[in-house]
Structures are given as structure tokens and as C-alpha cells.
Amino acid sequence: MASSKAARVGEEVWKNRIDKVNAELVTLTYGTIVAQLCSDYDSNYGEVNKQLDKMGYNIGMRLVEDFFAKSGTQRCANFRETAETISKIGFKIFLNITPVVTNWTTESKQFSLIFEENPLADFVELPDDGKAQDELWYSNILCGILRGALEMVQMQVEAHFISDILRGDETTEMRITLLRYIEDELPPDDE
């Protein structure tokens, strides 16, 4: 799917086929979840990051069905097309944003998503405890969502943030790496 076609599909689905939810409600609810995790894990931000990723992974595994039902898109031909679909349709449908796809490796197995806006991070200040600025990836749930959704379409990926405006960086950038295509496998003892 061409990039411009993906953008048109994302915009059309957002305008006509999506039930809208108040952005501030989503932002504040997510903020409450992150704050509770920080409290539950005594500001062990490495563990908070893991929990956010795990939550996102479970969401992504279920969200992919909703994505296909609402977008009407078919399976992507390659990882580059997948990246454009994620950016211009997936993020548009669910968060009404369109991160920029950039920084491809020569073998086209790794790219970055640059977030010019991130509705999850609106109204947010990281804890001022001397650790959060270096250890907490506030929007890490998004990495898990991508991992879970792509696994459901037979792509094992690694996703992680490498910069975040909340941490004082100039941009918010997520790096996605294709580890392998998952082959359809029969369960053990099936003939």
C-alpha cells in the first residue's frame, strides 16, 4: 500500500468509522495507571517499563482484530509497507496521530517512528526523584502494543524508545526491529 493511500485510509477510518473518546480522559486514565505502577513497584522504573510493555503486548494481540475490521486493509507485502500502515492507519485510527517513519537500515529490517505529538504524554511531568528522567519510558505501553499486534500477523519485533521529550530529549523516537517472520506451526502431536 502506497504511503499516500495509507494516509487516506487512516483519515477516512478516523472520520467515519471510529467511536471517539475524550483525549483528556485517555490521558488522565493512562497517567493514573503509570502512577499506580510507580507506587506498586516502589519507583523501580525498570519494572514499571516491563509492566507497561506487558500490558501493551496483551492489548496489541487483541487490538489487531479491531484494526483489520475497521480499516479493511489486507496483509502487508513487506516490512516497509507494514511501517507505513502502522504509522498512517494504525496510529491514526486509535490515537489520531501520524508518527513519521524514518531512519531505515539498509536491509529494511529496522526503522524509527518519530512522534511529533503523543496524546499519552499530554499534561505529564515525570517524578522529580532523580531516577525517572533516566529510567522511566512513560509511553512504553505503545512498544508492547506494537509487539503484540505484529506478532498476531506473524512478525516478531523488538520495539523500544530511544528518546522522549518527557526526559528532556528533543524528540520522542521509538525504534522497531524485525527479528523474524513467524512461520505457521502446528501444535505438538498434530499431524
PDB file of N, CA, C and O in Angstrom, residues 6-15 18 20 67 84-99 117:
ATOM      1  N   ALA A   6      -2.269   4.926   2.263  1.00  0.00           N
ATOM      2  CA  ALA A   6      -2.386   4.583   3.676  1.00  0.00           C
ATOM      3  C   ALA A   6      -2.871   5.789   4.472  1.00  0.00           C
ATOM      4  O   ALA A   6      -3.727   5.663   5.353  1.00  0.00           O
ATOM      5  N   ALA A   7      -2.348   6.958   4.168  1.00  0.00           N
ATOM      6  CA  ALA A   7      -2.769   8.174   4.863  1.00  0.00           C
ATOM      7  C   ALA A   7      -4.249   8.459   4.612  1.00  0.00           C
ATOM      8  O   ALA A   7      -4.978   8.839   5.533  1.00  0.00           O
ATOM      9  N   ARG A   8      -4.698   8.263   3.367  1.00  0.00           N
ATOM     10  CA  ARG A   8      -6.119   8.475   3.050  1.00  0.00           C
ATOM     11  C   ARG A   8      -6.999   7.486   3.794  1.00  0.00           C
ATOM     12  O   ARG A   8      -8.044   7.849   4.327  1.00  0.00           O
ATOM     13  N   VAL A   9      -6.585   6.221   3.827  1.00  0.00           N
ATOM     14  CA  VAL A   9      -7.358   5.194   4.538  1.00  0.00           C
ATOM     15  C   VAL A   9      -7.446   5.542   6.020  1.00  0.00           C
ATOM     16  O   VAL A   9      -8.524   5.508   6.613  1.00  0.00           O
ATOM     17  N   GLY A  10      -6.314   5.895   6.630  1.00  0.00           N
ATOM     18  CA  GLY A  10      -6.304   6.256   8.045  1.00  0.00           C
ATOM     19  C   GLY A  10      -7.222   7.419   8.345  1.00  0.00           C
ATOM     20  O   GLY A  10      -7.994   7.395   9.315  1.00  0.00           O
ATOM     21  N   GLU A  11      -7.180   8.451   7.518  1.00  0.00           N
ATOM     22  CA  GLU A  11      -8.024   9.638   7.718  1.00  0.00           C
ATOM     23  C   GLU A  11      -9.495   9.294   7.551  1.00  0.00           C
ATOM     24  O   GLU A  11     -10.347   9.709   8.339  1.00  0.00           O
ATOM     25  N   GLU A  12      -9.823   8.497   6.532  1.00  0.00           N
ATOM     26  CA  GLU A  12     -11.210   8.127   6.271  1.00  0.00           C
ATOM     27  C   GLU A  12     -11.779   7.284   7.415  1.00  0.00           C
ATOM     28  O   GLU A  12     -12.893   7.517   7.878  1.00  0.00           O
ATOM     29  N   VAL A  13     -11.000   6.330   7.900  1.00  0.00           N
ATOM     30  CA  VAL A  13     -11.463   5.489   9.010  1.00  0.00           C
ATOM     31  C   VAL A  13     -11.649   6.341  10.259  1.00  0.00           C
ATOM     32  O   VAL A  13     -12.650   6.212  10.969  1.00  0.00           O
ATOM     33  N   TRP A  14     -10.693   7.248  10.539  1.00  0.00           N
ATOM     34  CA  TRP A  14     -10.802   8.108  11.724  1.00  0.00           C
ATOM     35  C   TRP A  14     -12.073   8.953  11.669  1.00  0.00           C
ATOM     36  O   TRP A  14     -12.786   9.086  12.651  1.00  0.00           O
ATOM     37  N   LYS A  15     -12.384   9.512  10.510  1.00  0.00           N
ATOM     38  CA  LYS A  15     -13.535  10.406  10.389  1.00  0.00           C
ATOM     39  C   LYS A  15     -14.871   9.672  10.445  1.00  0.00           C
ATOM     40  O   LYS A  15     -15.841  10.187  10.985  1.00  0.00           O
ATOM     41  N   ILE A  18     -14.891   5.362  13.520  1.00  0.00           N
ATOM     42  CA  ILE A  18     -14.339   5.221  14.868  1.00  0.00           C
ATOM     43  C   ILE A  18     -15.212   5.947  15.873  1.00  0.00           C
ATOM     44  O   ILE A  18     -15.561   7.109  15.673  1.00  0.00           O
ATOM     45  N   LYS A  20     -15.390   7.991  18.983  1.00  0.00           N
ATOM     46  CA  LYS A  20     -14.391   8.877  19.589  1.00  0.00           C
ATOM     47  C   LYS A  20     -14.493   8.837  21.115  1.00  0.00           C
ATOM     48  O   LYS A  20     -15.569   8.691  21.676  1.00  0.00           O
ATOM     49  N   PHE A  67      -8.332  -3.496  14.364  1.00  0.00           N
ATOM     50  CA  PHE A  67      -7.665  -2.739  13.301  1.00  0.00           C
ATOM     51  C   PHE A  67      -8.104  -3.242  11.922  1.00  0.00           C
ATOM     52  O   PHE A  67      -8.503  -2.458  11.062  1.00  0.00           O
ATOM     53  N   GLU A  84       4.534   1.831   7.224  1.00  0.00           N
ATOM     54  CA  GLU A  84       3.643   2.891   6.754  1.00  0.00           C
ATOM     55  C   GLU A  84       2.211   2.658   7.241  1.00  0.00           C
ATOM     56  O   GLU A  84       1.515   3.594   7.628  1.00  0.00           O
ATOM     57  N   THR A  85       1.785   1.411   7.239  1.00  0.00           N
ATOM     58  CA  THR A  85       0.437   1.076   7.704  1.00  0.00           C
ATOM     59  C   THR A  85       0.292   1.360   9.191  1.00  0.00           C
ATOM     60  O   THR A  85      -0.720   1.926   9.629  1.00  0.00           O
ATOM     61  N   ILE A  86       1.293   1.004   9.979  1.00  0.00           N
ATOM     62  CA  ILE A  86       1.273   1.290  11.415  1.00  0.00           C
ATOM     63  C   ILE A  86       1.149   2.789  11.650  1.00  0.00           C
ATOM     64  O   ILE A  86       0.315   3.251  12.424  1.00  0.00           O
ATOM     65  N   SER A  87       1.991   3.551  10.977  1.00  0.00           N
ATOM     66  CA  SER A  87       2.044   4.992  11.175  1.00  0.00           C
ATOM     67  C   SER A  87       0.778   5.701  10.705  1.00  0.00           C
ATOM     68  O   SER A  87       0.173   6.469  11.449  1.00  0.00           O
ATOM     69  N   LYS A  88       0.407   5.460   9.461  1.00  0.00           N
ATOM     70  CA  LYS A  88      -0.635   6.260   8.824  1.00  0.00           C
ATOM     71  C   LYS A  88      -2.045   5.733   9.027  1.00  0.00           C
ATOM     72  O   LYS A  88      -3.009   6.474   8.869  1.00  0.00           O
ATOM     73  N   ILE A  89      -2.180   4.460   9.368  1.00  0.00           N
ATOM     74  CA  ILE A  89      -3.515   3.920   9.609  1.00  0.00           C
ATOM     75  C   ILE A  89      -3.689   3.542  11.081  1.00  0.00           C
ATOM     76  O   ILE A  89      -4.610   4.014  11.739  1.00  0.00           O
ATOM     77  N   GLY A  90      -2.797   2.706  11.607  1.00  0.00           N
ATOM     78  CA  GLY A  90      -2.945   2.235  12.983  1.00  0.00           C
ATOM     79  C   GLY A  90      -2.955   3.346  14.019  1.00  0.00           C
ATOM     80  O   GLY A  90      -3.905   3.480  14.806  1.00  0.00           O
ATOM     81  N   PHE A  91      -1.909   4.163  14.022  1.00  0.00           N
ATOM     82  CA  PHE A  91      -1.856   5.262  14.996  1.00  0.00           C
ATOM     83  C   PHE A  91      -2.958   6.283  14.732  1.00  0.00           C
ATOM     84  O   PHE A  91      -3.499   6.876  15.660  1.00  0.00           O
ATOM     85  N   LYS A  92      -3.312   6.491  13.466  1.00  0.00           N
ATOM     86  CA  LYS A  92      -4.376   7.441  13.142  1.00  0.00           C
ATOM     87  C   LYS A  92      -5.715   6.951  13.696  1.00  0.00           C
ATOM     88  O   LYS A  92      -6.470   7.717  14.298  1.00  0.00           O
ATOM     89  N   ILE A  93      -6.008   5.670  13.483  1.00  0.00           N
ATOM     90  CA  ILE A  93      -7.279   5.119  13.952  1.00  0.00           C
ATOM     91  C   ILE A  93      -7.405   5.204  15.472  1.00  0.00           C
ATOM     92  O   ILE A  93      -8.424   5.634  15.997  1.00  0.00           O
ATOM     93  N   PHE A  94      -6.368   4.796  16.182  1.00  0.00           N
ATOM     94  CA  PHE A  94      -6.510   4.626  17.619  1.00  0.00           C
ATOM     95  C   PHE A  94      -6.094   5.838  18.456  1.00  0.00           C
ATOM     96  O   PHE A  94      -6.583   6.015  19.564  1.00  0.00           O
ATOM     97  N   LEU A  95      -5.188   6.683  17.943  1.00  0.00           N
ATOM     98  CA  LEU A  95      -4.752   7.846  18.724  1.00  0.00           C
ATOM     99  C   LEU A  95      -4.865   9.172  17.969  1.00  0.00           C
ATOM    100  O   LEU A  95      -4.504  10.211  18.504  1.00  0.00           O
ATOM    101  N   ASN A  96      -5.310   9.114  16.731  1.00  0.00           N
ATOM    102  CA  ASN A  96      -5.423  10.300  15.876  1.00  0.00           C
ATOM    103  C   ASN A  96      -4.093  11.055  15.743  1.00  0.00           C
ATOM    104  O   ASN A  96      -4.049  12.280  15.767  1.00  0.00           O
ATOM    105  N   ILE A  97      -3.019  10.300  15.623  1.00  0.00           N
ATOM    106  CA  ILE A  97      -1.707  10.880  15.344  1.00  0.00           C
ATOM    107  C   ILE A  97      -1.075  10.104  14.192  1.00  0.00           C
ATOM    108  O   ILE A  97      -1.502   8.988  13.888  1.00  0.00           O
ATOM    109  N   THR A  98      -0.073  10.689  13.572  1.00  0.00           N
ATOM    110  CA  THR A  98       0.637  10.022  12.478  1.00  0.00           C
ATOM    111  C   THR A  98       2.129  10.226  12.682  1.00  0.00           C
ATOM    112  O   THR A  98       2.705  11.202  12.194  1.00  0.00           O
ATOM    113  N   PRO A  99       2.778   9.308  13.420  1.00  0.00           N
ATOM    114  CA  PRO A  99       4.219   9.452  13.583  1.00  0.00           C
ATOM    115  C   PRO A  99       4.950   9.297  12.245  1.00  0.00           C
ATOM    116  O   PRO A  99       4.449   8.648  11.334  1.00  0.00           O
ATOM    117  N   GLU A 117       3.693  14.418  18.221  1.00  0.00           N
ATOM    118  CA  GLU A 117       2.764  14.590  19.326  1.00  0.00           C
ATOM    119  C   GLU A 117       2.504  13.211  19.920  1.00  0.00           C
ATOM    120  O   GLU A 117       2.611  12.199  19.238  1.00  0.00           O
TER     121      GLU A 117
END
